[in-house]
Short mmCIF file of C-alpha atoms in Angstrom, two decimals:
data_model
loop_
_atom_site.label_atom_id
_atom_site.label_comp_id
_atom_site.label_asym_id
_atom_site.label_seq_id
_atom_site.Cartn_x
_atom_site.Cartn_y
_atom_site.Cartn_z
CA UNK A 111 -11.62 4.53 -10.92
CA UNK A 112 -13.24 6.10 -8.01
CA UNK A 113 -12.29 5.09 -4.58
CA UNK A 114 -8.76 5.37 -2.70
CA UNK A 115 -6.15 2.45 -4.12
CA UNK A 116 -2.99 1.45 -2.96
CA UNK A 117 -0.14 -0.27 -4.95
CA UNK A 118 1.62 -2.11 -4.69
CA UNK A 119 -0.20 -4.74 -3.32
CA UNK A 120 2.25 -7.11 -2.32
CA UNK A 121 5.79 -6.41 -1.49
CA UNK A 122 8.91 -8.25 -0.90
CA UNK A 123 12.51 -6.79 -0.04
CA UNK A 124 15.26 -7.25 1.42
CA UNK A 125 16.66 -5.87 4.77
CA UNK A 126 18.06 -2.62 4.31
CA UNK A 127 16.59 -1.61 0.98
CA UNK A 128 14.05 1.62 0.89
CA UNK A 129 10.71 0.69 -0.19
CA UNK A 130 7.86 3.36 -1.19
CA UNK A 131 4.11 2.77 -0.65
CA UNK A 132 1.51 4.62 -2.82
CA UNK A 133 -1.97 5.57 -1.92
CA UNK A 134 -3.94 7.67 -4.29
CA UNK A 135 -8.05 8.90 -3.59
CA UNK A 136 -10.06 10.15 -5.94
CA UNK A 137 -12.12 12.10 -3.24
CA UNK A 138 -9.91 15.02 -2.56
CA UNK A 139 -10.49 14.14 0.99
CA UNK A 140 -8.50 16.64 3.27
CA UNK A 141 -7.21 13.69 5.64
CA UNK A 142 -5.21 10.46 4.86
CA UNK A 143 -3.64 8.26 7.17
CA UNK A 144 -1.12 5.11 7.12
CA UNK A 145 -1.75 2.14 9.35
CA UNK A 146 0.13 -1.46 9.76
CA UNK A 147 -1.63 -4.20 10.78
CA UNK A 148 -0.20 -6.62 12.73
CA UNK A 149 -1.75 -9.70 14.65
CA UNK A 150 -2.62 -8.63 18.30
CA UNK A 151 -2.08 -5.58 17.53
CA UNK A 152 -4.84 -4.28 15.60
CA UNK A 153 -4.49 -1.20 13.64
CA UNK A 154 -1.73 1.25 14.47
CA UNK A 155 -1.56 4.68 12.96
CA UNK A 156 1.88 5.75 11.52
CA UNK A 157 1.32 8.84 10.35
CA UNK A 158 -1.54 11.43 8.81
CA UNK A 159 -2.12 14.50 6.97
CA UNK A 160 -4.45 17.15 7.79
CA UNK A 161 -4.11 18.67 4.42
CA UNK A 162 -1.29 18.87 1.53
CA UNK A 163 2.07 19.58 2.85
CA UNK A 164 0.81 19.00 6.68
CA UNK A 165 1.68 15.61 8.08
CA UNK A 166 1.98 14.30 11.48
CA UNK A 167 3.38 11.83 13.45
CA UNK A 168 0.78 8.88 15.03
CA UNK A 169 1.28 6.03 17.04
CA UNK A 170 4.46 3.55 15.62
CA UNK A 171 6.00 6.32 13.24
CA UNK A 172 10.28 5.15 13.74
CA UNK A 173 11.87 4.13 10.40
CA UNK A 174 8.57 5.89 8.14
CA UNK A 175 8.52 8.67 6.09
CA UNK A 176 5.56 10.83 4.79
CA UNK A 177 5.00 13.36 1.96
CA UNK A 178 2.27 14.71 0.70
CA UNK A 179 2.48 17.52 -2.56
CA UNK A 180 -1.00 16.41 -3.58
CA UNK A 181 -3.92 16.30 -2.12
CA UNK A 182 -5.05 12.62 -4.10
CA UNK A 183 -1.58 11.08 -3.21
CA UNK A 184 0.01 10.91 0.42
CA UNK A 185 3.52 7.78 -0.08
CA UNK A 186 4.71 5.84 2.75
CA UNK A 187 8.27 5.34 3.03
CA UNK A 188 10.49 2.57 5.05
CA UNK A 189 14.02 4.40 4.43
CA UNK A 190 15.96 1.33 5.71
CA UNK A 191 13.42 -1.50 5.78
CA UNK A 192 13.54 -3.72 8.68
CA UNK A 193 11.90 -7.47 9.47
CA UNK A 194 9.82 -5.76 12.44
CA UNK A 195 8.56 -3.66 9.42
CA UNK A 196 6.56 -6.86 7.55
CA UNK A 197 2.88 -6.30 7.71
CA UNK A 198 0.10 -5.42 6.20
CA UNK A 199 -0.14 -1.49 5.50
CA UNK A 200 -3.62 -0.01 5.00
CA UNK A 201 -4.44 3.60 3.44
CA UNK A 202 -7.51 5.12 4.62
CA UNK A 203 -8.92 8.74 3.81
CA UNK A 204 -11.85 11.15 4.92
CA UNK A 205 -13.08 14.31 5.53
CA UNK A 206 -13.26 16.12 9.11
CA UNK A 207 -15.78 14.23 11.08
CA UNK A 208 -16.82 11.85 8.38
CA UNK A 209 -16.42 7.87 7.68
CA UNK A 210 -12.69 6.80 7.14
CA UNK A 211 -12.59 5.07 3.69
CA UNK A 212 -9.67 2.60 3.85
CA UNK A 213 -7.52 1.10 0.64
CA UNK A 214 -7.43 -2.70 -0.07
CA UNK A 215 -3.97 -2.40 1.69
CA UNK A 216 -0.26 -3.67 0.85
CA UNK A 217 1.06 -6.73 2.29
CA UNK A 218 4.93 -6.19 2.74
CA UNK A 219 6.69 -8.80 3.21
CA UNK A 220 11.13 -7.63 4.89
CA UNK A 221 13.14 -10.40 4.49
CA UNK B 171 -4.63 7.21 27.34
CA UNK B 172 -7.07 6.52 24.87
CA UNK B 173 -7.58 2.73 24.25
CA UNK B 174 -10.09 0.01 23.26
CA UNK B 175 -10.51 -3.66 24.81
CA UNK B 176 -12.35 -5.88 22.60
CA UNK B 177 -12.64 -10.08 23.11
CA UNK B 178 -9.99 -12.38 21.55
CA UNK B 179 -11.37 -14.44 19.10
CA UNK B 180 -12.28 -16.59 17.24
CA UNK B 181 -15.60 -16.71 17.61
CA UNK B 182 -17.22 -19.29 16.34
CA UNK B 183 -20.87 -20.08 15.76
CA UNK B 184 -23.85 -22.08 13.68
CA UNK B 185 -25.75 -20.45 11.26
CA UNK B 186 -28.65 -18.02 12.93
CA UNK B 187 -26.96 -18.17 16.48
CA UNK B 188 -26.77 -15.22 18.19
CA UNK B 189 -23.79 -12.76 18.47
CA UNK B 190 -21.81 -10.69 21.07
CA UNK B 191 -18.47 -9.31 20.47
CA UNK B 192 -17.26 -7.51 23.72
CA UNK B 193 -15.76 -4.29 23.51
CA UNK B 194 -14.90 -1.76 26.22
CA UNK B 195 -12.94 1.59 25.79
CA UNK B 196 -10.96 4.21 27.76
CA UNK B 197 -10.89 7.60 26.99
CA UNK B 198 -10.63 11.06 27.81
CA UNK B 199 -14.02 13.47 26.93
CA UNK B 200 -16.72 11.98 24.38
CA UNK B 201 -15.14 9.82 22.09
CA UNK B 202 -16.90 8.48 18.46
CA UNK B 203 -17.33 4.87 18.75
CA UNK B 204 -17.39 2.40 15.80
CA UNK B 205 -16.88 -1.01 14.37
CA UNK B 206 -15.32 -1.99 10.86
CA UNK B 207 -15.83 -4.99 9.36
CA UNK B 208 -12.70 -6.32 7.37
CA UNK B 209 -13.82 -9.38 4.79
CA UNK B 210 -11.10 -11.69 3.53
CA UNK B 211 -8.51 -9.97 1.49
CA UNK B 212 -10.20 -6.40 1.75
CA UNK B 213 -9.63 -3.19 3.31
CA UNK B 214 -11.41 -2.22 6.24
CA UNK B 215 -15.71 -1.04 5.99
CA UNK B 216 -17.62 0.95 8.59
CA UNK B 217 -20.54 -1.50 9.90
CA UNK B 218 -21.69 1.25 12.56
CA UNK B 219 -21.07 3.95 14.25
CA UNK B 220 -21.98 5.93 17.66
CA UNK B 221 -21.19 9.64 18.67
CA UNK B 222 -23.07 10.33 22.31
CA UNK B 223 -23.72 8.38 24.88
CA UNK B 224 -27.19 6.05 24.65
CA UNK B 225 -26.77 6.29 20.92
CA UNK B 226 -27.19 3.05 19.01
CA UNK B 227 -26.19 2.27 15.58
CA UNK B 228 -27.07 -0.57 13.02
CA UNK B 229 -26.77 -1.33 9.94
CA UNK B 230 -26.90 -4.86 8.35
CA UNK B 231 -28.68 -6.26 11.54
CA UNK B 232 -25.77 -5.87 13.70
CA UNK B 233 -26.21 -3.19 16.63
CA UNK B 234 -24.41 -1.73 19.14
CA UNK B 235 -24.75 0.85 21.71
CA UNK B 236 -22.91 3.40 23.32
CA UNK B 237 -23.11 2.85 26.64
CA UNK B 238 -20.85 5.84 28.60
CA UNK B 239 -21.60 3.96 32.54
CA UNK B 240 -20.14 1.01 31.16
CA UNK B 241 -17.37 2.49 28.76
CA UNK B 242 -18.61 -0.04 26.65
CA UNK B 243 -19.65 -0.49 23.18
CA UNK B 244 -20.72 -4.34 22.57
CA UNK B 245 -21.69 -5.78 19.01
CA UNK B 246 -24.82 -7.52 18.65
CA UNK B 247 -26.71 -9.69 15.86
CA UNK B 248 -29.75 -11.76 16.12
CA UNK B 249 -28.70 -14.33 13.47
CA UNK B 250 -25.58 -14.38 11.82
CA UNK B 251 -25.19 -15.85 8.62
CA UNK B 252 -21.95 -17.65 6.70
CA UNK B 253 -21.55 -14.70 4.94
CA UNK B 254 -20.85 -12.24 8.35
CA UNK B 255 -17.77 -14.30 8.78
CA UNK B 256 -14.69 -11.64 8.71
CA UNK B 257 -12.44 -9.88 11.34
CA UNK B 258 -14.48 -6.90 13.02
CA UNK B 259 -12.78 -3.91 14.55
CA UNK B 260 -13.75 -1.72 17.37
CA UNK B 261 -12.48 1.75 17.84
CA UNK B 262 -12.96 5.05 18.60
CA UNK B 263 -11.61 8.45 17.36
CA UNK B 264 -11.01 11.12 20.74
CA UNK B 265 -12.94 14.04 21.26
CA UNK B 266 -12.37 16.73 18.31
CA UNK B 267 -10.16 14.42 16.80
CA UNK B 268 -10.52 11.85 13.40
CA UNK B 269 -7.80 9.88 14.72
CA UNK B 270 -8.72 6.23 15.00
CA UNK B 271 -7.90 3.94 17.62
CA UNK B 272 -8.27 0.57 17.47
CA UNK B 273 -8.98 -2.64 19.17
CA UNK B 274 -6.93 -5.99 18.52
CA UNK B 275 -10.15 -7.16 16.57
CA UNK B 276 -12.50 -10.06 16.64
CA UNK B 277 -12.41 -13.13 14.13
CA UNK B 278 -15.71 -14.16 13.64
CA UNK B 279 -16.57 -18.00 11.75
CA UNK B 280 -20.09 -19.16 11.11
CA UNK B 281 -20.99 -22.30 9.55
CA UNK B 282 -23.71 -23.59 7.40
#
């Protein structure tokens, strides 16, 4: 399918316990970004790649990791999840100066 | 810093009322202005977007314009219907940038 996905989409685990986050477009946009959503917050950026093996840090980036060997894939990972870490995570991707395209998004849950 | 100021909601209106959503930004430069539209249990959609000042977008009878004496970017619609009912999103990406920074967003509920 075209588009940018996410999976899962809904996560539980436990305190402590390293969870991964997938994101995969079909665009071969050059940019892809993680946010969390979290009530009065907004969006927050946690991290984003300019291109494949170039990432960068954004706004709320402590305890998440980024990789990104492929183009069409760019994981988020919690290494040592923590409760502060439950929200909702959204994918987004685009090309320089273009509409962000954002994933359905991963509700993960840190108990 | 960058940053964007939009109204708490909810918002909550009759069918065909009219619609504001506040929003007001700080920023360094020319910033790209825009508001998404997230739907119940979706991802987030560009409803419109501004890049220089006096610019106004639209789409979907919403409109908004980019107003650089004001810093602000305010959403309008003549008539909302049940179906505009979602969470909507301002934000702005800094100048030579395609970082996004949002607002706290606006819940919007119209009934029949």
């Amino acid at each position: 399918d075209a588009g940018i996905t996410q999976s899962p989409r809904y996560k539980i685990t436990e305190t402590g316990r390293q969870v991964t986050l997938m994101c995969h477009q079909t665009w071969s946009h050059s940019y892809m970004f993680w946010y969390r959503q979290d009530l009065g917050h907004g969006l927050r950026l946690i991290y984003y790649s300019a291109a494949a093996d170039i990432t960068d840090k954004g706004e709320v980036p402590d305890g998440y990791v980024v990789s990104r060997s492929k183009t069409e894939n760019f994981p988020l990972t919690l290494e040592s999840a923590t409760r502060s870490q439950t929200s909702v995570y959204f994918c987004a991707s685009t090309d320089p100066g273009n509409e962000q395209f954002f994933g359905p998004g991963t509700r993960l849950t840190v108990l | 810093g960058n940053s964007v100021t939009q109204m708490e909601g909810p918002v909550t209106l009759s069918e065909e009322a009219f619609l504001t959503i506040n929003c007001t930004y700080t920023a360094t430069g020319y910033p790209s202005l825009f508001w998404y539209v997230q739907y119940p249990g979706e991802g987030l959609q560009l409803l419109l977007k501004a890049t220089k000042a006096d610019d106004k977008g639209s789409n979907k009878g919403f409109e908004a314009t980019y107003r650089k004496e004001t810093t602000s970017f305010h959403l309008e619609k003549g008539s909302v219907q049940v179906s505009d009912s979602a969470v909507y999103f301002c934000a702005l990406t800094p100048n030579n940038t395609d970082k996004l920074i949002f607002g706290t967003g606006t819940r919007l509920q119209v009934f029949p």
